[in-house]
């Protein structure tokens, strides 16, 4: 089988594992192929026990199904919390903060729950709710469709929304970091929103755990070298040592080096 097919099918499995389910049309747009090509891929992928077809979508099989965001949020929770506590210590009371989608930014929101008078501009509904108990906070959300089960807003309305604000800090995660430092997401719309946050913030903070180094996702936007501060739980695998070293003091490890 051609390596392109193998890589595409690996990506399909990764996206479904990440989200729990995705439509054929969304996969075709994401991967730049026809819906017929995706359907042929699904003929192969749904032949096992892990994935299934359902009304124009591909989903995790019943035996594997869980709420995808909650499943992700529980992965490497200790590392994510250490990252989040360190980031929260960098943000003072009264700050204006962009906060992105993702499970690690959600942990940052929880770590900020003791702060006061924050202005939080976010497309992450779960993060907004985590900060809503402090009545001195101001929380701004875009309109549009809420993507489930992730509980976030993406698309043109969210992109336009972040064009209307400026912040002292932009805190965001990514789906993966390529070997050349490219920042990867599962959908171009996620890239556009993240890059708007970075563009309109005085300081950008990338929050990741070390497993994101080398993780594949199809949509590219920006490079890790363009980020002001990278906070990671541990040093990445040896093949990323040169990339991590090139960041110098811009990268910090919340749990120390391996």
mmCIF file of C-alpha atoms in Angstrom:
data_model
loop_
_atom_site.group_PDB
_atom_site.id
_atom_site.type_symbol
_atom_site.label_atom_id
_atom_site.label_comp_id
_atom_site.label_asym_id
_atom_site.label_seq_id
_atom_site.Cartn_x
_atom_site.Cartn_y
_atom_site.Cartn_z
ATOM 1 C CA UNK A 1 0.000 0.000 0.000
ATOM 2 C CA UNK A 2 1.256 3.459 -0.854
ATOM 3 C CA UNK A 3 2.703 5.352 2.096
ATOM 4 C CA UNK A 4 0.259 8.223 1.410
ATOM 5 C CA UNK A 5 -2.691 5.883 2.016
ATOM 6 C CA UNK A 6 -1.143 4.499 5.180
ATOM 7 C CA UNK A 7 -0.477 7.977 6.554
ATOM 8 C CA UNK A 8 -3.997 9.173 5.653
ATOM 9 C CA UNK A 9 -5.615 6.173 7.353
ATOM 10 C CA UNK A 10 -3.430 6.650 10.409
ATOM 11 C CA UNK A 11 -4.578 10.281 10.551
ATOM 12 C CA UNK A 12 -8.236 9.245 10.244
ATOM 13 C CA UNK A 13 -7.845 6.872 13.178
ATOM 14 C CA UNK A 14 -6.078 9.561 15.192
ATOM 15 C CA UNK A 15 -8.792 12.149 14.523
ATOM 16 C CA UNK A 16 -11.549 9.715 15.483
ATOM 17 C CA UNK A 17 -9.664 8.715 18.631
ATOM 18 C CA UNK A 18 -9.268 12.402 19.501
ATOM 19 C CA UNK A 19 -12.873 13.401 18.838
ATOM 20 C CA UNK A 20 -14.889 10.221 19.171
ATOM 21 C CA UNK A 21 -16.457 10.717 15.733
ATOM 22 C CA UNK A 22 -16.203 12.842 12.601
ATOM 23 C CA UNK A 23 -18.176 13.169 9.360
ATOM 24 C CA UNK A 24 -16.985 11.901 5.993
ATOM 25 C CA UNK A 25 -17.225 15.445 4.598
ATOM 26 C CA UNK A 26 -15.115 16.912 7.387
ATOM 27 C CA UNK A 27 -12.454 14.246 6.878
ATOM 28 C CA UNK A 28 -12.378 14.920 3.128
ATOM 29 C CA UNK A 29 -11.914 18.660 3.726
ATOM 30 C CA UNK A 30 -9.329 18.092 6.453
ATOM 31 C CA UNK A 31 -7.212 15.711 4.371
ATOM 32 C CA UNK A 32 -7.709 17.339 0.959
ATOM 33 C CA UNK A 33 -9.221 14.309 -0.776
ATOM 34 C CA UNK A 34 -12.626 13.360 -2.182
ATOM 35 C CA UNK A 35 -15.419 11.869 -0.100
ATOM 36 C CA UNK A 36 -15.153 8.767 -2.310
ATOM 37 C CA UNK A 37 -11.530 8.340 -1.211
ATOM 38 C CA UNK A 38 -12.545 8.662 2.449
ATOM 39 C CA UNK A 39 -15.310 6.087 1.979
ATOM 40 C CA UNK A 40 -12.801 3.631 0.491
ATOM 41 C CA UNK A 41 -10.561 4.227 3.501
ATOM 42 C CA UNK A 42 -13.497 3.566 5.800
ATOM 43 C CA UNK A 43 -14.169 0.238 4.078
ATOM 44 C CA UNK A 44 -10.774 -0.827 5.371
ATOM 45 C CA UNK A 45 -10.777 0.933 8.734
ATOM 46 C CA UNK A 46 -14.243 -0.205 9.801
ATOM 47 C CA UNK A 47 -13.416 -3.841 9.140
ATOM 48 C CA UNK A 48 -11.938 -4.241 12.633
ATOM 49 C CA UNK A 49 -13.273 -3.796 16.157
ATOM 50 C CA UNK A 50 -12.217 -0.197 16.868
ATOM 51 C CA UNK A 51 -14.200 1.952 14.411
ATOM 52 C CA UNK A 52 -17.708 1.916 12.952
ATOM 53 C CA UNK A 53 -19.794 3.819 10.381
ATOM 54 C CA UNK A 54 -22.847 5.774 11.561
ATOM 55 C CA UNK A 55 -24.998 8.087 9.379
ATOM 56 C CA UNK A 56 -22.246 9.558 7.202
ATOM 57 C CA UNK A 57 -19.755 9.560 10.070
ATOM 58 C CA UNK A 58 -17.011 7.356 11.384
ATOM 59 C CA UNK A 59 -17.024 6.801 15.142
ATOM 60 C CA UNK A 60 -15.313 4.792 17.806
ATOM 61 C CA UNK A 61 -16.957 1.412 18.183
ATOM 62 C CA UNK A 62 -19.350 1.083 21.121
ATOM 63 C CA UNK A 63 -16.785 -0.860 23.125
ATOM 64 C CA UNK A 64 -14.246 1.969 22.730
ATOM 65 C CA UNK A 65 -16.625 4.894 23.049
ATOM 66 C CA UNK A 66 -16.221 7.460 25.793
ATOM 67 C CA UNK A 67 -16.717 11.213 25.857
ATOM 68 C CA UNK A 68 -13.631 12.126 23.813
ATOM 69 C CA UNK A 69 -12.852 15.437 25.490
ATOM 70 C CA UNK A 70 -13.257 13.989 28.964
ATOM 71 C CA UNK A 71 -11.114 11.045 27.900
ATOM 72 C CA UNK A 72 -8.378 13.422 26.709
ATOM 73 C CA UNK A 73 -8.679 15.606 29.781
ATOM 74 C CA UNK A 74 -7.873 12.642 31.992
ATOM 75 C CA UNK A 75 -4.682 11.747 30.081
ATOM 76 C CA UNK A 76 -1.415 12.726 31.834
ATOM 77 C CA UNK A 77 -3.430 14.796 34.283
ATOM 78 C CA UNK A 78 -0.482 15.234 36.643
ATOM 79 C CA UNK A 79 1.660 16.703 33.858
ATOM 80 C CA UNK A 80 -1.106 19.006 32.632
ATOM 81 C CA UNK A 81 -1.784 20.273 36.144
ATOM 82 C CA UNK A 82 1.888 21.031 36.761
ATOM 83 C CA UNK A 83 2.016 22.960 33.471
ATOM 84 C CA UNK A 84 -1.166 24.826 34.358
ATOM 85 C CA UNK A 85 -0.056 25.803 37.849
ATOM 86 C CA UNK A 86 3.172 27.238 36.454
ATOM 87 C CA UNK A 87 1.301 29.211 33.788
ATOM 88 C CA UNK A 88 -1.209 30.519 36.329
ATOM 89 C CA UNK A 89 1.706 31.878 38.382
ATOM 90 C CA UNK A 90 2.747 33.974 35.363
ATOM 91 C CA UNK A 91 -0.645 35.693 35.061
ATOM 92 C CA UNK A 92 -1.541 38.429 37.564
ATOM 93 C CA UNK A 93 -4.949 39.387 38.868
ATOM 94 C CA UNK A 94 -6.734 41.794 36.550
ATOM 95 C CA UNK A 95 -5.055 40.503 33.380
ATOM 96 C CA UNK A 96 -6.688 40.197 29.953
ATOM 97 C CA UNK A 97 -6.252 36.612 28.736
ATOM 98 C CA UNK A 98 -7.013 34.740 25.513
ATOM 99 C CA UNK A 99 -7.634 31.077 26.305
ATOM 100 C CA UNK A 100 -7.871 28.450 23.563
ATOM 101 C CA UNK A 101 -9.676 25.157 23.159
ATOM 102 C CA UNK A 102 -8.123 21.954 24.470
ATOM 103 C CA UNK A 103 -7.706 19.967 27.654
ATOM 104 C CA UNK A 104 -4.494 21.661 28.854
ATOM 105 C CA UNK A 105 -5.913 25.209 28.452
ATOM 106 C CA UNK A 106 -8.912 23.937 30.459
ATOM 107 C CA UNK A 107 -6.518 22.945 33.250
ATOM 108 C CA UNK A 108 -5.021 26.445 33.058
ATOM 109 C CA UNK A 109 -8.510 27.868 33.556
ATOM 110 C CA UNK A 110 -8.962 25.695 36.636
ATOM 111 C CA UNK A 111 -5.568 26.825 37.968
ATOM 112 C CA UNK A 112 -6.667 30.443 37.488
ATOM 113 C CA UNK A 113 -9.807 29.927 39.569
ATOM 114 C CA UNK A 114 -8.251 31.728 42.521
ATOM 115 C CA UNK A 115 -7.487 34.837 40.458
ATOM 116 C CA UNK A 116 -9.735 37.889 40.452
ATOM 117 C CA UNK A 117 -10.816 40.567 37.971
ATOM 118 C CA UNK A 118 -9.622 38.634 34.939
ATOM 119 C CA UNK A 119 -10.979 39.407 31.489
ATOM 120 C CA UNK A 120 -11.031 36.027 29.747
ATOM 121 C CA UNK A 121 -11.678 35.919 26.011
ATOM 122 C CA UNK A 122 -12.169 32.312 24.976
ATOM 123 C CA UNK A 123 -13.834 29.894 22.589
ATOM 124 C CA UNK A 124 -13.556 27.129 25.203
ATOM 125 C CA UNK A 125 -16.908 26.846 26.982
ATOM 126 C CA UNK A 126 -15.559 24.465 29.621
ATOM 127 C CA UNK A 127 -12.801 26.952 30.480
ATOM 128 C CA UNK A 128 -15.354 29.760 30.705
ATOM 129 C CA UNK A 129 -17.470 27.731 33.113
ATOM 130 C CA UNK A 130 -14.411 26.865 35.222
ATOM 131 C CA UNK A 131 -13.778 30.590 35.722
ATOM 132 C CA UNK A 132 -17.395 31.649 36.152
ATOM 133 C CA UNK A 133 -17.569 31.148 39.930
ATOM 134 C CA UNK A 134 -15.448 34.265 40.517
ATOM 135 C CA UNK A 135 -17.927 37.093 39.994
ATOM 136 C CA UNK A 136 -15.210 39.721 39.574
ATOM 137 C CA UNK A 137 -14.126 38.031 36.330
ATOM 138 C CA UNK A 138 -15.381 39.149 32.933
ATOM 139 C CA UNK A 139 -15.804 36.308 30.419
ATOM 140 C CA UNK A 140 -16.327 36.853 26.682
ATOM 141 C CA UNK A 141 -17.417 34.085 24.297
ATOM 142 C CA UNK A 142 -18.006 34.058 20.529
ATOM 143 C CA UNK A 143 -21.341 33.154 19.010
ATOM 144 C CA UNK A 144 -21.959 30.416 16.503
ATOM 145 C CA UNK A 145 -22.313 26.668 16.787
ATOM 146 C CA UNK A 146 -20.966 24.859 19.830
ATOM 147 C CA UNK A 147 -18.919 21.866 18.686
ATOM 148 C CA UNK A 148 -19.771 18.770 20.686
ATOM 149 C CA UNK A 149 -18.607 16.890 22.636
ATOM 150 C CA UNK A 150 -15.555 19.185 22.889
ATOM 151 C CA UNK A 151 -17.687 22.164 24.019
ATOM 152 C CA UNK A 152 -15.827 24.725 21.939
ATOM 153 C CA UNK A 153 -16.485 27.263 19.187
ATOM 154 C CA UNK A 154 -14.500 27.268 15.945
ATOM 155 C CA UNK A 155 -15.195 28.618 12.456
ATOM 156 C CA UNK A 156 -15.376 32.064 10.903
ATOM 157 C CA UNK A 157 -17.460 33.609 13.703
ATOM 158 C CA UNK A 158 -14.841 32.609 16.266
ATOM 159 C CA UNK A 159 -11.994 33.860 14.045
ATOM 160 C CA UNK A 160 -13.700 37.229 13.558
ATOM 161 C CA UNK A 161 -14.428 37.404 17.286
ATOM 162 C CA UNK A 162 -10.739 37.313 18.248
ATOM 163 C CA UNK A 163 -9.984 40.054 15.718
ATOM 164 C CA UNK A 164 -12.003 42.443 17.895
ATOM 165 C CA UNK A 165 -9.866 42.114 21.041
ATOM 166 C CA UNK A 166 -6.337 42.543 22.365
ATOM 167 C CA UNK A 167 -4.906 40.740 25.401
ATOM 168 C CA UNK A 168 -1.808 40.675 27.568
ATOM 169 C CA UNK A 169 -1.574 36.878 27.374
ATOM 170 C CA UNK A 170 -2.625 34.230 24.869
ATOM 171 C CA UNK A 171 -2.625 30.729 26.360
ATOM 172 C CA UNK A 172 -3.116 27.939 23.845
ATOM 173 C CA UNK A 173 -2.379 24.297 23.142
ATOM 174 C CA UNK A 174 -1.817 22.426 19.885
ATOM 175 C CA UNK A 175 -2.564 18.937 18.594
ATOM 176 C CA UNK A 176 1.072 18.252 17.753
ATOM 177 C CA UNK A 177 4.560 19.637 17.134
ATOM 178 C CA UNK A 178 6.378 18.521 13.963
ATOM 179 C CA UNK A 179 10.105 17.728 13.782
ATOM 180 C CA UNK A 180 10.772 21.154 12.245
ATOM 181 C CA UNK A 181 8.786 22.884 15.002
ATOM 182 C CA UNK A 182 5.617 23.335 12.951
ATOM 183 C CA UNK A 183 2.474 23.621 15.069
ATOM 184 C CA UNK A 184 -0.236 21.196 13.996
ATOM 185 C CA UNK A 185 -4.000 21.021 14.457
ATOM 186 C CA UNK A 186 -6.714 18.679 13.233
ATOM 187 C CA UNK A 187 -8.632 21.360 11.317
ATOM 188 C CA UNK A 188 -7.615 24.593 9.508
ATOM 189 C CA UNK A 189 -10.276 26.507 11.463
ATOM 190 C CA UNK A 190 -8.479 25.623 14.698
ATOM 191 C CA UNK A 191 -5.251 27.011 13.229
ATOM 192 C CA UNK A 192 -6.899 30.292 12.198
ATOM 193 C CA UNK A 193 -8.366 30.920 15.650
ATOM 194 C CA UNK A 194 -5.132 30.060 17.459
ATOM 195 C CA UNK A 195 -3.064 32.326 15.224
ATOM 196 C CA UNK A 196 -5.469 35.235 15.800
ATOM 197 C CA UNK A 197 -4.959 34.844 19.548
ATOM 198 C CA UNK A 198 -1.202 34.817 19.128
ATOM 199 C CA UNK A 199 -1.275 37.807 16.780
ATOM 200 C CA UNK A 200 -3.320 39.974 19.136
ATOM 201 C CA UNK A 201 -1.581 39.167 22.442
ATOM 202 C CA UNK A 202 1.434 40.863 23.999
ATOM 203 C CA UNK A 203 2.775 37.475 25.180
ATOM 204 C CA UNK A 204 1.971 34.058 23.703
ATOM 205 C CA UNK A 205 2.176 30.964 25.923
ATOM 206 C CA UNK A 206 2.056 27.479 24.425
ATOM 207 C CA UNK A 207 0.984 24.809 26.939
ATOM 208 C CA UNK A 208 1.730 21.193 26.007
ATOM 209 C CA UNK A 209 2.831 17.890 27.424
ATOM 210 C CA UNK A 210 5.839 16.122 25.938
ATOM 211 C CA UNK A 211 3.695 13.601 24.044
ATOM 212 C CA UNK A 212 2.714 16.366 21.600
ATOM 213 C CA UNK A 213 6.233 16.353 20.107
ATOM 214 C CA UNK A 214 6.033 14.147 17.023
ATOM 215 C CA UNK A 215 2.253 13.792 17.146
ATOM 216 C CA UNK A 216 0.791 14.035 13.651
ATOM 217 C CA UNK A 217 -2.144 16.244 12.634
ATOM 218 C CA UNK A 218 -2.918 17.545 9.136
ATOM 219 C CA UNK A 219 -3.317 21.331 9.511
ATOM 220 C CA UNK A 220 -0.134 23.412 9.853
ATOM 221 C CA UNK A 221 0.020 26.924 11.268
ATOM 222 C CA UNK A 222 3.018 28.734 12.759
ATOM 223 C CA UNK A 223 6.156 27.389 14.370
ATOM 224 C CA UNK A 224 7.118 26.752 17.979
ATOM 225 C CA UNK A 225 10.003 29.225 17.550
ATOM 226 C CA UNK A 226 7.437 32.019 17.081
ATOM 227 C CA UNK A 227 5.958 31.483 20.562
ATOM 228 C CA UNK A 228 7.169 33.703 23.410
ATOM 229 C CA UNK A 229 6.917 31.062 26.165
ATOM 230 C CA UNK A 230 6.562 27.278 25.881
ATOM 231 C CA UNK A 231 5.572 25.425 29.060
ATOM 232 C CA UNK A 232 5.892 21.634 28.864
ATOM 233 C CA UNK A 233 5.730 19.003 31.584
ATOM 234 C CA UNK A 234 8.978 17.159 30.710
ATOM 235 C CA UNK A 235 11.714 17.267 28.082
ATOM 236 C CA UNK A 236 10.606 15.634 24.813
ATOM 237 C CA UNK A 237 11.958 12.420 23.293
ATOM 238 C CA UNK A 238 15.656 12.466 22.250
ATOM 239 C CA UNK A 239 14.885 13.048 18.567
ATOM 240 C CA UNK A 240 13.458 16.446 19.561
ATOM 241 C CA UNK A 241 16.412 17.477 21.732
ATOM 242 C CA UNK A 242 17.864 19.840 19.128
ATOM 243 C CA UNK A 243 14.496 21.518 18.599
ATOM 244 C CA UNK A 244 13.948 21.948 22.347
ATOM 245 C CA UNK A 245 17.505 23.218 22.849
ATOM 246 C CA UNK A 246 17.044 25.777 20.062
ATOM 247 C CA UNK A 247 14.269 27.416 22.098
ATOM 248 C CA UNK A 248 16.703 28.278 24.888
ATOM 249 C CA UNK A 249 15.085 30.060 27.812
ATOM 250 C CA UNK A 250 11.755 30.282 25.970
ATOM 251 C CA UNK A 251 10.909 26.711 27.034
ATOM 252 C CA UNK A 252 10.271 25.745 30.660
ATOM 253 C CA UNK A 253 9.606 22.291 32.121
ATOM 254 C CA UNK A 254 7.093 22.164 34.942
ATOM 255 C CA UNK A 255 8.247 18.729 36.174
ATOM 256 C CA UNK A 256 11.943 19.099 35.413
ATOM 257 C CA UNK A 257 14.000 17.261 32.828
ATOM 258 C CA UNK A 258 13.884 13.515 32.278
#
